[in-house]
Coordinates of C-alpha atoms and ligand atoms in Angstrom, one line a residue:
X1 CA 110.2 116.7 97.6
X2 CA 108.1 114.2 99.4
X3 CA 109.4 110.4 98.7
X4 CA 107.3 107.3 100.2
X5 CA 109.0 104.7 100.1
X6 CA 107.6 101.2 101.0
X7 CA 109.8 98.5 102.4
X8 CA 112.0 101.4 103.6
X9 CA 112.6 99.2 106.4
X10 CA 114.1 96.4 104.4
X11 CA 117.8 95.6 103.1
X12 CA 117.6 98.1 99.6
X13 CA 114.9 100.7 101.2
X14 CA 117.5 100.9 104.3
X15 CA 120.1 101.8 102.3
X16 CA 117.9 104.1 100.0
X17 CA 116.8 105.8 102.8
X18 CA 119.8 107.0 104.0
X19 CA 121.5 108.3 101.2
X20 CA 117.9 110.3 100.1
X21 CA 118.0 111.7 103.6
X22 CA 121.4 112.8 103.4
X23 CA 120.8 113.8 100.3
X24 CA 118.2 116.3 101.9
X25 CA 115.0 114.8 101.0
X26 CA 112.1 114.4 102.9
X27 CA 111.4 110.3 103.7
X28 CA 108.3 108.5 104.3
X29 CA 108.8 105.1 104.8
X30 CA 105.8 102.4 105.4
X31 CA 106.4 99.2 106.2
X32 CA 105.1 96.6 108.0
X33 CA 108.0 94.9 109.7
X34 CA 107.1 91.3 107.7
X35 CA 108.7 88.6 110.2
X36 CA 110.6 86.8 106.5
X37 CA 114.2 87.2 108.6
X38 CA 113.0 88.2 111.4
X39 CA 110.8 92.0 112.3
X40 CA 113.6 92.9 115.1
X41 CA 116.1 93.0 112.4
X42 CA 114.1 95.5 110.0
X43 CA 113.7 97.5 113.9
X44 CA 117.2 97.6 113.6
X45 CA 117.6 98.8 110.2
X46 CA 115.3 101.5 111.3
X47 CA 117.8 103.0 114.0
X48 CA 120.3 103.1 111.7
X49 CA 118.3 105.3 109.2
X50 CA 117.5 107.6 112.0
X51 CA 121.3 107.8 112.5
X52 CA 121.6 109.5 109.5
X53 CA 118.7 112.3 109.9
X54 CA 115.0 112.6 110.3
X55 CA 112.5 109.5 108.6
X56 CA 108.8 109.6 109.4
X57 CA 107.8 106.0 109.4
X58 CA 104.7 104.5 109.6
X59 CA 103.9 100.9 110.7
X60 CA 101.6 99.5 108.0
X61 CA 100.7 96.6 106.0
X62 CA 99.8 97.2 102.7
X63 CA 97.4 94.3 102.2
X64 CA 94.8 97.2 103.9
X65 CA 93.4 98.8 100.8
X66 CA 91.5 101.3 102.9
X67 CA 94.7 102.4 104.8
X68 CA 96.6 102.5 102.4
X69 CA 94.8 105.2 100.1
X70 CA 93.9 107.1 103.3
X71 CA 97.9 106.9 104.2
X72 CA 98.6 108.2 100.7
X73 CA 96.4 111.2 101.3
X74 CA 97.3 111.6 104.2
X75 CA 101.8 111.8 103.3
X76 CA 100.6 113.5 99.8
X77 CA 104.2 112.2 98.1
X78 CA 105.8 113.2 94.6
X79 CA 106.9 109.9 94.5
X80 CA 106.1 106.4 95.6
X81 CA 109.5 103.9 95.3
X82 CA 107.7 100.5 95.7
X83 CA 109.9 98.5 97.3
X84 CA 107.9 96.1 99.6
X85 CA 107.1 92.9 98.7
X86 CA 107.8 88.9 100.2
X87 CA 111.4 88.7 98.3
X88 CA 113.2 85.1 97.7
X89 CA 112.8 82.3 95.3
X90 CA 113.3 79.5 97.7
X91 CA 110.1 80.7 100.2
X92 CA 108.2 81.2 96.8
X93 CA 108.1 77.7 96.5
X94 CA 107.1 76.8 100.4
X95 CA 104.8 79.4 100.4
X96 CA 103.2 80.5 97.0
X97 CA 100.1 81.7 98.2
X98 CA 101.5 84.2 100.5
X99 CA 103.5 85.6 97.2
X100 CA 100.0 86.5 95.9
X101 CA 99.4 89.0 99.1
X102 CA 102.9 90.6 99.2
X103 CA 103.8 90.8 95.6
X104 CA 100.9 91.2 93.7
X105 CA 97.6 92.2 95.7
X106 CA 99.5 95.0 97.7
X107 CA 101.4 96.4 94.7
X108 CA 97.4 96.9 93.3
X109 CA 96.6 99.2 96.6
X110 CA 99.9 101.1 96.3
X111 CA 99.2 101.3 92.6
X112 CA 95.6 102.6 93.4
X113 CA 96.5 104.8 96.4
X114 CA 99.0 106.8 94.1
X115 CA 96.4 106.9 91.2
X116 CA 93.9 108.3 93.5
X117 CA 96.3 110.7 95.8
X118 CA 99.1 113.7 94.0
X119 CA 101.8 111.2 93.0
X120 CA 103.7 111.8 89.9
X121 CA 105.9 109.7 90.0
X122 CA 105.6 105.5 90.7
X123 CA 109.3 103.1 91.1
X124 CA 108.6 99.2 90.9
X125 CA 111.1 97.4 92.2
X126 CA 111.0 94.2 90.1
X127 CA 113.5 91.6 89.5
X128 CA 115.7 89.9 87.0
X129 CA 113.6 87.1 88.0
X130 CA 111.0 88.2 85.4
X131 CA 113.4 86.3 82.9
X132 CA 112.8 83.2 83.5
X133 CA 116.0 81.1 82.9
X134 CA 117.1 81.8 79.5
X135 CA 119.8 80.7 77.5
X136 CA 121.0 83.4 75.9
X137 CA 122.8 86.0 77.8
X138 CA 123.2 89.2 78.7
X139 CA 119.5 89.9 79.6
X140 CA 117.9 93.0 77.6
X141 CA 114.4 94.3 78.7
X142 CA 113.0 93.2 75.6
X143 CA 113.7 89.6 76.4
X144 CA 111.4 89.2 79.2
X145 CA 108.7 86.7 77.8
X146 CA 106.8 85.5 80.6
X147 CA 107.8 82.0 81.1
X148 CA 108.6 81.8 84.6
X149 CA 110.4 79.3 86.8
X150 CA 109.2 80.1 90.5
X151 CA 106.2 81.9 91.9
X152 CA 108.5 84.5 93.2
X153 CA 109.4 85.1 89.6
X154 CA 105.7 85.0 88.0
X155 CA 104.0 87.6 91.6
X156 CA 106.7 90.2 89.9
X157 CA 105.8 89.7 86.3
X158 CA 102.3 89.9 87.0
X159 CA 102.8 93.1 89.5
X160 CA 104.5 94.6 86.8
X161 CA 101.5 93.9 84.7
X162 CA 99.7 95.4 87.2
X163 CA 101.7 98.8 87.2
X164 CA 100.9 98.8 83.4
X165 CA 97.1 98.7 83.6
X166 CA 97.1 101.6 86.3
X167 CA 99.4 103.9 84.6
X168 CA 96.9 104.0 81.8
X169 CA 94.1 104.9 84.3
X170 CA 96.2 107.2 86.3
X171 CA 98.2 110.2 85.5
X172 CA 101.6 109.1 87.3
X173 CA 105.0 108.3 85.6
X174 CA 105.8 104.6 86.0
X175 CA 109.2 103.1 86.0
X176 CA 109.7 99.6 86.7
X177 CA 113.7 98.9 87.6
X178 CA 114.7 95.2 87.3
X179 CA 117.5 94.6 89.9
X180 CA 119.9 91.8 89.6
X181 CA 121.2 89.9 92.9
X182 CA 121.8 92.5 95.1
X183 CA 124.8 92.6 98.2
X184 CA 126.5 94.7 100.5
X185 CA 126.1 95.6 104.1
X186 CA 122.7 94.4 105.6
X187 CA 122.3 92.2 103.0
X188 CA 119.3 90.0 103.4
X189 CA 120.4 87.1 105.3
X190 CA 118.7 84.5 103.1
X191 CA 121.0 85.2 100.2
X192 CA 124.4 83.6 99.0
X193 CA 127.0 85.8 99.8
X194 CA 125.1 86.9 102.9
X195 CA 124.9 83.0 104.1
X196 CA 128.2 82.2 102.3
X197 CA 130.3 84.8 104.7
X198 CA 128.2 83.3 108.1
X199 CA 128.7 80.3 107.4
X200 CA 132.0 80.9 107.0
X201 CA 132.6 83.1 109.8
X202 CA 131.3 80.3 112.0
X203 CA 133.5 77.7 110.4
X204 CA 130.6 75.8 109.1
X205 CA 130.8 74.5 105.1
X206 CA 129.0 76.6 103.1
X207 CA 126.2 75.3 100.5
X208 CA 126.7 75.3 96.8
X209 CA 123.4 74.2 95.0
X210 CA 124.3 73.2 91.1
X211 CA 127.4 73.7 88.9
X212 CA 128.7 76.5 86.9
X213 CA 126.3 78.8 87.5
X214 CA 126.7 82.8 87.3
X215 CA 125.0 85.9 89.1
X216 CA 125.2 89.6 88.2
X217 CA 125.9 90.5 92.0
X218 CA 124.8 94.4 92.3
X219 CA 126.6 96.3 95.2
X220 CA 124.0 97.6 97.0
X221 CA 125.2 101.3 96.9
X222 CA 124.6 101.2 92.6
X223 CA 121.1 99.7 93.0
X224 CA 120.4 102.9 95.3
X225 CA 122.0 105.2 92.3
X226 CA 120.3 103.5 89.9
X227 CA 116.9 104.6 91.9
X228 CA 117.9 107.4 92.8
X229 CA 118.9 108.6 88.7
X230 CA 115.6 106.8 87.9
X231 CA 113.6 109.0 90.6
X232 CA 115.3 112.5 88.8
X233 CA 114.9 111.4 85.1
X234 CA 112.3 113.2 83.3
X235 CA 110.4 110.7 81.1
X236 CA 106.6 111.2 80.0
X237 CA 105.8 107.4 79.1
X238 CA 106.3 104.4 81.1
X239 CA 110.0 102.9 81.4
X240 CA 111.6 99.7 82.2
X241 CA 115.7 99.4 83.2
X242 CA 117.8 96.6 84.2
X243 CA 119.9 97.7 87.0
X244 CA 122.8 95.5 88.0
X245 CA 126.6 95.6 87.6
X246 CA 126.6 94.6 84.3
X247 CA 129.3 91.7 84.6
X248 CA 128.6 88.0 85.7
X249 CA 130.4 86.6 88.4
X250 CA 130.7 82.6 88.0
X251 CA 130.4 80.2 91.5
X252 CA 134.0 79.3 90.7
X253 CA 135.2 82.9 91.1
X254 CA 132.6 84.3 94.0
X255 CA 134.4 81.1 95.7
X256 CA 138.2 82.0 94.9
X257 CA 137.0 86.0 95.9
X258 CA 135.9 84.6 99.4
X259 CA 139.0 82.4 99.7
X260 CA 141.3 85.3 99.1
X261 CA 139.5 87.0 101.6
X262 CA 139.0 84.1 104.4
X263 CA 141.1 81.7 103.4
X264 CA 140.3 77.7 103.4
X265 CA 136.9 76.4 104.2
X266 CA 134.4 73.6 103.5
X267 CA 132.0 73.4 100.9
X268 CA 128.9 71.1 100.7
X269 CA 128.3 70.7 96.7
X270 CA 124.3 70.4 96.3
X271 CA 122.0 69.5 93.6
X272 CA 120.2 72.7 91.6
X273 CA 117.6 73.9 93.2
X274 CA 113.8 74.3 91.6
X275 CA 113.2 77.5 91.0
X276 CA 116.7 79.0 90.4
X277 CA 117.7 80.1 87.2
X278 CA 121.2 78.8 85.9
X279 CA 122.6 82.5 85.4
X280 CA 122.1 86.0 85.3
X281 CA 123.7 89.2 83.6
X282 CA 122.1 92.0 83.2
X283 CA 122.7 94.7 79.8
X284 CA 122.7 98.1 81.4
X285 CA 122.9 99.8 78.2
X286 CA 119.7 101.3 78.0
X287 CA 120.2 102.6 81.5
X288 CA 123.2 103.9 80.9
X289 CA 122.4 105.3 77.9
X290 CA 119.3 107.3 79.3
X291 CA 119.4 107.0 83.1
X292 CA 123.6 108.1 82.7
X293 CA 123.3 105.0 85.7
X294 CA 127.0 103.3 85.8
X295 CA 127.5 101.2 88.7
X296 CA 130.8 102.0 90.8
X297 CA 131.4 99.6 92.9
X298 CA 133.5 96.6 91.8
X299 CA 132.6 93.0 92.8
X300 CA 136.2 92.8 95.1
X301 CA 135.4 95.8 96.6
X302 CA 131.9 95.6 97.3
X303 CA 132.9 92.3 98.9
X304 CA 135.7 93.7 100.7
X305 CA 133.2 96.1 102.4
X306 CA 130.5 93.2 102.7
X307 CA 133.1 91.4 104.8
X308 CA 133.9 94.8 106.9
X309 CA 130.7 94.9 107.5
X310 CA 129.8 91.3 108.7
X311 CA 132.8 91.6 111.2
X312 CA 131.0 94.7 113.1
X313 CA 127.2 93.6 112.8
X314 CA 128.3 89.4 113.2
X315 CA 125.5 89.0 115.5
X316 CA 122.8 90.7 112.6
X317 CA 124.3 87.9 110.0
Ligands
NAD1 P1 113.5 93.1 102.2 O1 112.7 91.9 102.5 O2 114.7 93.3 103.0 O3 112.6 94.4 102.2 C1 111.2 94.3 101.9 C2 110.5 95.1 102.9 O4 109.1 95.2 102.6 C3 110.6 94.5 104.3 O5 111.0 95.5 105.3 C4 109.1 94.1 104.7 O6 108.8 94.3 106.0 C5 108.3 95.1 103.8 N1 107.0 94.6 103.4 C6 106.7 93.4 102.8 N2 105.4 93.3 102.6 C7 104.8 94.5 103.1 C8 103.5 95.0 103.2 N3 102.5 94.2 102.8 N4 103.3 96.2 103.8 C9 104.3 96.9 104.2 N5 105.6 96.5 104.1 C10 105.9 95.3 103.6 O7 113.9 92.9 100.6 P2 115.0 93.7 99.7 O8 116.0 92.7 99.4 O9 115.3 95.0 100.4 O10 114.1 93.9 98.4 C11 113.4 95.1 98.2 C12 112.7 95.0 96.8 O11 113.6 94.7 95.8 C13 111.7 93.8 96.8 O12 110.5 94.2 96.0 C14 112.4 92.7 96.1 O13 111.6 91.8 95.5 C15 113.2 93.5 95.1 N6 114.4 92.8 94.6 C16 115.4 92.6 95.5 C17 116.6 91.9 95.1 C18 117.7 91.6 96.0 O14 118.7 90.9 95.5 N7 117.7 92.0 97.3 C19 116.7 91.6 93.7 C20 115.7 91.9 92.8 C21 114.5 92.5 93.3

């Protein structure tokens, strides 16, 4: 089977990539190397997929329209896993405009491309973003209602509006996966626990922006189940999962976590951000229920392994 996956080159399509290709399937990744944290790091992420077994890759910005359908023909995938897009709240606010390009108008050529190539099967990768910052909590997929608190948040709702009006034109499967903070080994490096464990590492106080807030940290290893369970279901109609661990995991403990693992160090506390949403936690129970997803990885041990990590890559932090 024939998988395209865009942003292969990033933090989750790195990941992705290696397990499908030790998993025996045949990647395509296109990706444009965006400079957001730097294109020599995503160069990097690239050796280490070719570690693992052969990738074709192809350099590519997705903004093309033209390219991009004559790409599609040219690869011919099963399936498309969308993963490219500008990702991060914070930026969404500097740079709104440029959210418009990444996240919406080159989701419409990848949604057009497969409509108009053999693909049967289309993966969104949206974002628990899309629920705005609501009080009630655990998140269900129901609950998403459009009111939005960053442009980060409102380029994924209306992309996944977008993959709605072209699975009615097209024949392909659509399933949009909404993932919940994600972590683990090349973790983006404008993320919390990603900036938390550098700036720890260098002995520098770390950044805390509001109180008693919560995130649904995903290891990165589920998210790439989750896809991976979402690729191989059967499903005729359009789906939409949350796929995150499932349990919230306060500031106060993600801070006690880190000191158990580093031991004392500085903190800088910080007024709430725009943009960010008090707390997250995802319900996984329709995922579990149909995608049999069930995430694995515990939040001590995917930071335990996070940590590992950091030590051998410090100079990628
Ligand atoms: P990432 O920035 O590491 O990866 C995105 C990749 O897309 C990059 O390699 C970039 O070069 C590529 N890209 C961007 N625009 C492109 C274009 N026009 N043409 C070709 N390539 C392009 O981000 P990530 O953390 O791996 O996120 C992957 C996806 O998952 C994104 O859609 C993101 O919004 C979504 N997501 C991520 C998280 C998270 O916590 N990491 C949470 C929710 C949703």
């Amino acid at each position: 089977m024939r998988i395209l996956i865009t942003g292969g080159a990033g933090f989750i399509g790195m990941n992705l990539s290696r397990k499908l290709i030790q998993l025996g399937y045949d990647v395509y990744i296109v990706d444009c190397l965006h400079p957001y944290y730097s294109n020599e790091r995503k160069k990097v992420h690239l050796q280490q997929i070719r570690n693992f077994g052969n990738v074709h890759f192809y350099r590519h910005d997705l903004l093309d329209p033209v390219g991009t359908k004559k790409l599609f023909l040219d690869i011919s995938p099963h399936v498309v896993i969308h993963l490219a897009a500008l990702p991060g709240v914070s930026y969404s606010l500097e740079q709104p405009l440029a959210y418009i390009d990444y996240d919406i108008k080159a989701t419409v050529n990848v949604l057009e491309a497969a409509g108009t190539s053999e693909v049967k099967k289309v993966i969104f990768a949206s974002s628990s973003s899309v629920y705005g910052d609501q009080p009630q909590i655990p998140l269900k997929e129901e609950m998403a209602n459009g009111r939005l608190i960053s442009p980060y948040a409102a380029a994924k709702w209306s992309a996944e509006s977008f993959c709605h009006v072209y699975a009615s034109f097209y024949s392909f499967q659509l399933t949009i996966l909404r993932f919940f903070t994600v972590y683990g080994p090349w973790g983006r490096p404008d993320m919390a626990i990603a900036k938390f464990i550098k700036q720890i590492m260098k002995g520098e106080p770390i950044s805390v922006y509001g109180k008693g807030s919560a995130r649904d940290y995903t290891y990165v290893d589920d998210i790439v189940e989750g896809i991976i369970l979402a690729m191989n279901h059967f499903a005729s109609e359009t789906k939409i999962y949350n796929i995150g661990a499932g349990h919230p995991i306060s500031m106060n403990s993600l801070l006690d976590h880190l000191t158990g693992q580093f031991g004392r160090f500085r903190l800088e506390n910080k007024p709430t951000r725009k943009g960010d949403v008090h707390s997250t936690w995802a319900d996984i129970s329709k995922a579990k229920s149909e995608l049999d997803f069930s995430p694995k990885v515990s939040f001590e041990e995917g930071l335990k392994r996070t940590i590992s990590w950091a030590y051998e890559y410090e100079k990628y932090l």
